[in-house]
Short mmCIF file of C-alpha atoms in Angstrom, two decimals:
data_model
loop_
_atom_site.label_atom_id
_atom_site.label_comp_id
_atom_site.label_asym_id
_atom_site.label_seq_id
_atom_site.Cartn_x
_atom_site.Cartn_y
_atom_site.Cartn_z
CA UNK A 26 124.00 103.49 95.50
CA UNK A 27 127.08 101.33 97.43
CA UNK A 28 125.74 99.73 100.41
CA UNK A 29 127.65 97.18 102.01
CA UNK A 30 126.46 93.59 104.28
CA UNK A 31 124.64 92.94 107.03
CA UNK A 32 121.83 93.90 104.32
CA UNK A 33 118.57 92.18 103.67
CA UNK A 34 117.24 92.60 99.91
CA UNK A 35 113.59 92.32 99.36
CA UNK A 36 111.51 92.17 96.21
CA UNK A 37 108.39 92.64 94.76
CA UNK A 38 105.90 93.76 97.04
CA UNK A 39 102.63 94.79 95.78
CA UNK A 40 100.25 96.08 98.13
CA UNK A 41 100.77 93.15 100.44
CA UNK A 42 100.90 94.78 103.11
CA UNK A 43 100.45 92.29 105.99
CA UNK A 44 103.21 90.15 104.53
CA UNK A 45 105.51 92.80 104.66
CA UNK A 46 104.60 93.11 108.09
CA UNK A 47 105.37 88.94 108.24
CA UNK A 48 108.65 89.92 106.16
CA UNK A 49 110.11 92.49 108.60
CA UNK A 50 110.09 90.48 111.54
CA UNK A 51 111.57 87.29 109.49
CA UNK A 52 114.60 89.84 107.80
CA UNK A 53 114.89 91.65 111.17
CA UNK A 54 113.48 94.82 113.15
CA UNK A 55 114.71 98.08 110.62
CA UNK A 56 116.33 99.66 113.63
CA UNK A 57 119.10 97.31 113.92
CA UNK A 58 118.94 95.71 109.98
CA UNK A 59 119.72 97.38 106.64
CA UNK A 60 116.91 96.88 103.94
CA UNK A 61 117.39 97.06 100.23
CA UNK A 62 113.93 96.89 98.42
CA UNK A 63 113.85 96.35 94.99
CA UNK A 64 110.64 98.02 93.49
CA UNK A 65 107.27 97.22 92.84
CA UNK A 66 105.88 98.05 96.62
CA UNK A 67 102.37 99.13 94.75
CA UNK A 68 98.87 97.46 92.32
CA UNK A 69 97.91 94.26 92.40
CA UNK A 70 97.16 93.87 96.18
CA UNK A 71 94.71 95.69 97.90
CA UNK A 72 96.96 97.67 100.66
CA UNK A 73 99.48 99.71 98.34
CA UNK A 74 99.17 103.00 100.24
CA UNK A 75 99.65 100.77 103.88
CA UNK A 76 102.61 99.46 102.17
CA UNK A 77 103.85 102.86 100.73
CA UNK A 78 103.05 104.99 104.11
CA UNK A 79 105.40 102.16 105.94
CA UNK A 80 107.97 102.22 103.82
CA UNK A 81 108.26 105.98 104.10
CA UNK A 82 108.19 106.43 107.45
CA UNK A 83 110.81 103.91 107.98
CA UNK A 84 112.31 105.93 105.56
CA UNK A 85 112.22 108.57 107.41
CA UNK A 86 112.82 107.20 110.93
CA UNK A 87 115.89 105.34 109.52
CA UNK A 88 117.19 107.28 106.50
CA UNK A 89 120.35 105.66 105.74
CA UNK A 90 119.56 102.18 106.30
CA UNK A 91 116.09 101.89 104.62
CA UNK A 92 116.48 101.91 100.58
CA UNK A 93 114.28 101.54 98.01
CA UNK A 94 114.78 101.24 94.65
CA UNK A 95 112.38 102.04 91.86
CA UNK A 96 109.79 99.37 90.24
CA UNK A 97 108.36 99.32 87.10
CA UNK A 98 105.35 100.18 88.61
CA UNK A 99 106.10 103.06 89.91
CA UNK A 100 105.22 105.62 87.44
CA UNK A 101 102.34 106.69 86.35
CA UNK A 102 101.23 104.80 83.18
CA UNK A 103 101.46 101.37 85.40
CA UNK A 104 99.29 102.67 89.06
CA UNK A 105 96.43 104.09 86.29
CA UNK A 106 96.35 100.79 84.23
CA UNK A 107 96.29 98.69 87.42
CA UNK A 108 94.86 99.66 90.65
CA UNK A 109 96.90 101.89 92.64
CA UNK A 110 95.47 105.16 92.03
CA UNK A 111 92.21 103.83 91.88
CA UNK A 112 93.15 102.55 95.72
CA UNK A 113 94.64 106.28 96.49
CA UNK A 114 91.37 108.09 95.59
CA UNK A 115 89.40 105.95 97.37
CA UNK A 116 91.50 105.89 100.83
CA UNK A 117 92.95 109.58 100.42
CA UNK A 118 92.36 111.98 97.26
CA UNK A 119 94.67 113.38 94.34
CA UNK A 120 97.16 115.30 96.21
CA UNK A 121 98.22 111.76 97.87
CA UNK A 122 98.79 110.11 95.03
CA UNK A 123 100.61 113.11 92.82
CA UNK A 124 102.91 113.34 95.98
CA UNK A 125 103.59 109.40 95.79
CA UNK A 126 104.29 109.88 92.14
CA UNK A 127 106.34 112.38 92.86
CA UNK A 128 108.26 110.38 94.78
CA UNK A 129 108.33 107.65 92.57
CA UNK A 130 110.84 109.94 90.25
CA UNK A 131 113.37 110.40 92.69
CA UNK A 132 114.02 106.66 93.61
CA UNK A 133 117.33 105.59 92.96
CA UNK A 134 117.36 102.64 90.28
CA UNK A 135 120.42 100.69 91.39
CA UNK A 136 122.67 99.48 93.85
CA UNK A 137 125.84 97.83 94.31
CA UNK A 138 126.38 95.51 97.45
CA UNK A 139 130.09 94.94 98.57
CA UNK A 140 131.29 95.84 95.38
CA UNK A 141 130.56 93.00 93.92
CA UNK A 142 126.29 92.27 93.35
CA UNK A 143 124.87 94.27 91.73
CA UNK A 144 120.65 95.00 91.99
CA UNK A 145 117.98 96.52 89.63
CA UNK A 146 114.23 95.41 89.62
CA UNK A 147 114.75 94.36 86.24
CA UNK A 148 117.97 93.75 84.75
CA UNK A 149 120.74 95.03 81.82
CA UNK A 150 120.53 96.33 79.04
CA UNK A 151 121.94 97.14 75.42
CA UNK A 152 122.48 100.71 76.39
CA UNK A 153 124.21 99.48 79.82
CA UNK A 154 128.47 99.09 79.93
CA UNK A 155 129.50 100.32 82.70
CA UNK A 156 128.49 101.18 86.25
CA UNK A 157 129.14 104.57 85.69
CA UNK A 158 126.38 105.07 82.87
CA UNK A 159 124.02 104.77 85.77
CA UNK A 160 125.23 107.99 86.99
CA UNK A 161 124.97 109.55 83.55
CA UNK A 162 121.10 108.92 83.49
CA UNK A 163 118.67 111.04 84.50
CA UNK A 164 116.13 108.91 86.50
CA UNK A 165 113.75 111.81 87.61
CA UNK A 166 111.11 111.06 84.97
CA UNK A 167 108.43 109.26 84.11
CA UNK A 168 110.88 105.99 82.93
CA UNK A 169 109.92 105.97 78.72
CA UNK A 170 108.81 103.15 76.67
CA UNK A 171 112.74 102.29 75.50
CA UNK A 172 115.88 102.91 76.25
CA UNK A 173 118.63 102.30 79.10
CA UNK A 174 115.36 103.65 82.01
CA UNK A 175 112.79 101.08 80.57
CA UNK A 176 114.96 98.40 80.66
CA UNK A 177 116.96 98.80 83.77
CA UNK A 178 112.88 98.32 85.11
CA UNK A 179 111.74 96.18 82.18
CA UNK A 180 114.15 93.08 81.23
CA UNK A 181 114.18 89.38 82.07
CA UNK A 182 116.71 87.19 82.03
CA UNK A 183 116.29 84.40 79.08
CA UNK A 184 114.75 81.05 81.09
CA UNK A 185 116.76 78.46 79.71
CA UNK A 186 119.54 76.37 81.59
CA UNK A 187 121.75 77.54 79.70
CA UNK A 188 121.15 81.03 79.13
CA UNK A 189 121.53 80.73 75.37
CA UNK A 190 119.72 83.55 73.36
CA UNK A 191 119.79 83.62 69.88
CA UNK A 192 120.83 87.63 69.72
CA UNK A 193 123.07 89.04 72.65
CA UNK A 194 119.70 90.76 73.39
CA UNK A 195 115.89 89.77 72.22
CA UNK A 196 112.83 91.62 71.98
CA UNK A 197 110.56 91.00 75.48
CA UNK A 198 107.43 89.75 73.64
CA UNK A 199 106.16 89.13 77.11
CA UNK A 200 106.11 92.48 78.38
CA UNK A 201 105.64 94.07 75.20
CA UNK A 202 108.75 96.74 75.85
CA UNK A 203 112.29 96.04 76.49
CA UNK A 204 114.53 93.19 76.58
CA UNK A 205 115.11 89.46 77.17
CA UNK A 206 119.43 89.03 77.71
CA UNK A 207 121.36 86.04 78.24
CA UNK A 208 124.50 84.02 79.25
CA UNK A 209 126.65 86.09 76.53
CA UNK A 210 124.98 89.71 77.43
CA UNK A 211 125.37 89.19 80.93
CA UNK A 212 129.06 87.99 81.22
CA UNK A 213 130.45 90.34 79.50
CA UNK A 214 128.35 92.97 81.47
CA UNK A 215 129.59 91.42 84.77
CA UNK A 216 133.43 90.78 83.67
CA UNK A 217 133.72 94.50 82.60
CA UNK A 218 132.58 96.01 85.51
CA UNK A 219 134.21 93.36 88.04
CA UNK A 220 130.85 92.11 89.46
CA UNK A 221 130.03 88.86 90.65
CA UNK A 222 126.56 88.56 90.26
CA UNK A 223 122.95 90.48 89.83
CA UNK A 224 120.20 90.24 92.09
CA UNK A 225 116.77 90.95 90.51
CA UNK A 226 113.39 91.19 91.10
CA UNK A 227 110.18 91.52 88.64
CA UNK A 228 109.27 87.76 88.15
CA UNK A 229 106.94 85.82 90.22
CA UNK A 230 108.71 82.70 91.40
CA UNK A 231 107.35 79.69 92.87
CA UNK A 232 110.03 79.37 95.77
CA UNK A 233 109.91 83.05 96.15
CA UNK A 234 113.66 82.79 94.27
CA UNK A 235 115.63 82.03 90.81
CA UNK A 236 118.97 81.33 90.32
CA UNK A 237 120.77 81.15 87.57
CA UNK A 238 124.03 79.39 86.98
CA UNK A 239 124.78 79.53 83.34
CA UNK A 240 128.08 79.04 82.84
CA UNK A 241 128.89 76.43 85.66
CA UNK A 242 130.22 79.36 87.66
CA UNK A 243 130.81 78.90 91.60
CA UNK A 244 128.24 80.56 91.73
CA UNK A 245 124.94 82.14 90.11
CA UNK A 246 125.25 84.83 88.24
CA UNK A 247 121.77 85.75 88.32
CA UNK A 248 119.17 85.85 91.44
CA UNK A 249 115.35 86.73 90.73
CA UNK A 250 114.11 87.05 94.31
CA UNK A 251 110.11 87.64 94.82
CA UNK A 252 108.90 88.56 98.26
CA UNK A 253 105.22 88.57 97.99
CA UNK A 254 103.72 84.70 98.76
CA UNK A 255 100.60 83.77 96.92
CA UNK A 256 100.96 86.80 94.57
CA UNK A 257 97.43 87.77 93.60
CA UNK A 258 95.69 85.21 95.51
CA UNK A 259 96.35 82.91 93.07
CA UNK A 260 99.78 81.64 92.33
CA UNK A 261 100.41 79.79 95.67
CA UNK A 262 103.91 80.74 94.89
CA UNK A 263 106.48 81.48 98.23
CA UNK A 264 107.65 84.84 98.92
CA UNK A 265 111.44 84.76 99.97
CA UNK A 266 114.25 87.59 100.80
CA UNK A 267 118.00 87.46 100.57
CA UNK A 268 119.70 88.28 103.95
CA UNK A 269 123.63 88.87 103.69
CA UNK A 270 125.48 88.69 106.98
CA UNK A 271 129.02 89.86 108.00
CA UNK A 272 130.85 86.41 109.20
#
C-alpha cells in the first residue's frame, strides 16, 4: 500500500476497545483523518470483537481512508492460544469468528507513507530486499512459522543504543520464531530501497513509543509506536500514535 500525509498511524490495539474510542477523538474524527493501523486490534483485552466490529465498519463507511494492516495475532494459531475466539463464542458463535479469520488473510501487510517510511507490525527480514518482494508474496494464508510472512509480523529490532548485533540477523529467542535485526540489517534495507525510516509496532513501550537512532542519523531510523495504555492492566505503560500533517 502507498498512502500519503495527513495520516495518523496507530499500533497495537488489543481488545481495548474504549481506548480506541479515547484514541479516535485524540488522532481525529475518521471522516475527515486518514488512519493507518498497524495490527494486533485482537486477545489480551476483553473487547476484541467491539474493537474488530468498529474497525470494519469504519472500514466500510470510509474505505479508502481507513487501513489496517495485519498483526501477528491475527491468524488463527494466536486468537486460539489467547483469548479471542474464546471472546467470539461467547458474544457471537463460530460463523463470527471464521468470517473474522477470514478476514484476517486478506489484510494487507505493509505500507509505504510519502515514499519514504515505511510500516509493518513487525519489521525486516532476511528474505526482505526490496519493496517489490512484498508484492511477490502471497499474504492470503495463515502467516507460517518462518519465512519472509512470519517475520514481516514477527521481528524486533535489537535494543541496544547502538543497534549492534552480532549476525546481520539473530534468532528471536523471545518470541520463539523469527528474527532480531540491527543497525547493519536495517541500513542497508533502507539505503536500497530509498527509505527514510520504519515505523513499527509489536512491542509494549512505556511512553507508548521507541525510537531508534543508531547511526547518529537526522533522524530515527526506527519507530516502535504502541497505542494501547496500561496494556493488560498491568504495565502502566502510555499508549501513543504518530500523526503526520501536510505543512
Amino acid at each position: 500500500m502507498h498512502v500519503n500525509d495527513p495520516i495518523t498511524v496507530v499500533g497495537d490495539l488489543h481488545g481495548q476497545y474504549y481506548d480506541l474510542l479515547k484514541l479516535l477523538s485524540v488522532g481525529g474524527s475518521p471522516d475527515t483523518t486518514k488512519y493507518l493501523f498497524l495490527g494486533d486490534y485482537v486477545d489480551r483485552g476483553c473487547f476484541s470483537t467491539e474493537v474488530m466490529l468498529l474497525l470494519c465498519a469504519l472500514k466500510i463507511k470510509y474505505p479508502t481512508t481507513v487501513i489496517m494492516l495485519r498483526g501477528n495475532h491475527e491468524c488463527r494459531q494466536m486468537t486460539q492460544s489467547f483469548n479471542f475466539k474464546e471472546e467470539c463464542l461467547a458474544k457471537y458463535d463460530q460463523e463470527v469468528y471464521d468470517n473474522f479469520i477470514e478476514m484476517f488473510d486478506t489484510l494487507p501487510i505493509s505500507a509505504v507513507i510519502n515514499g519514504k517510511f515505511i510500516t509493518f507490525h513487525g519489521g525486516i527480514s532476511p528474505d526482505l530486499k526490496t519493496i517489490s518482494d512484498l508484492n511477490k508474496l502471497n499474504r492470503f494464508v495463515e502467516p507460517p512459522t518462518k519465512g519472509l510472512l512470519c517475520d514481516l509480523l514477527w521481528s524486533d529490532p535489537v535494543d541496544k543504543p547502538d543497534g549492534s548485533l552480532a549476525q546481520t540477523f539473530s534468532r528471536n529467542e523471545q518470541r520463539g520464531c523469527s528474527y532480531v535485526y540491527g543497525a547493519d540489517a536495517l541500513t542497508k534495507f533502507l539505503q536500497t530501497n530509498n527509505l527514510l525510516s520504519c515505523i513499527r509496532a509489536h512491542e509494549v513501550q512505556l511512553e507508548g513509543f521507541k525510537m531508534y537512532n543508531w547511526r547518529n542519523k537526522n533522524f530515527p531510523q526506527i519507530i516502535t509506536i504502541f497505542s494501547a495504555p496500561n496494556y493488560c492492566d498491568s504495565y502502566n505503560n502510555k499508549g501513543a500514535i504518530i500523526k503526520f500533517e501536510v505543512r
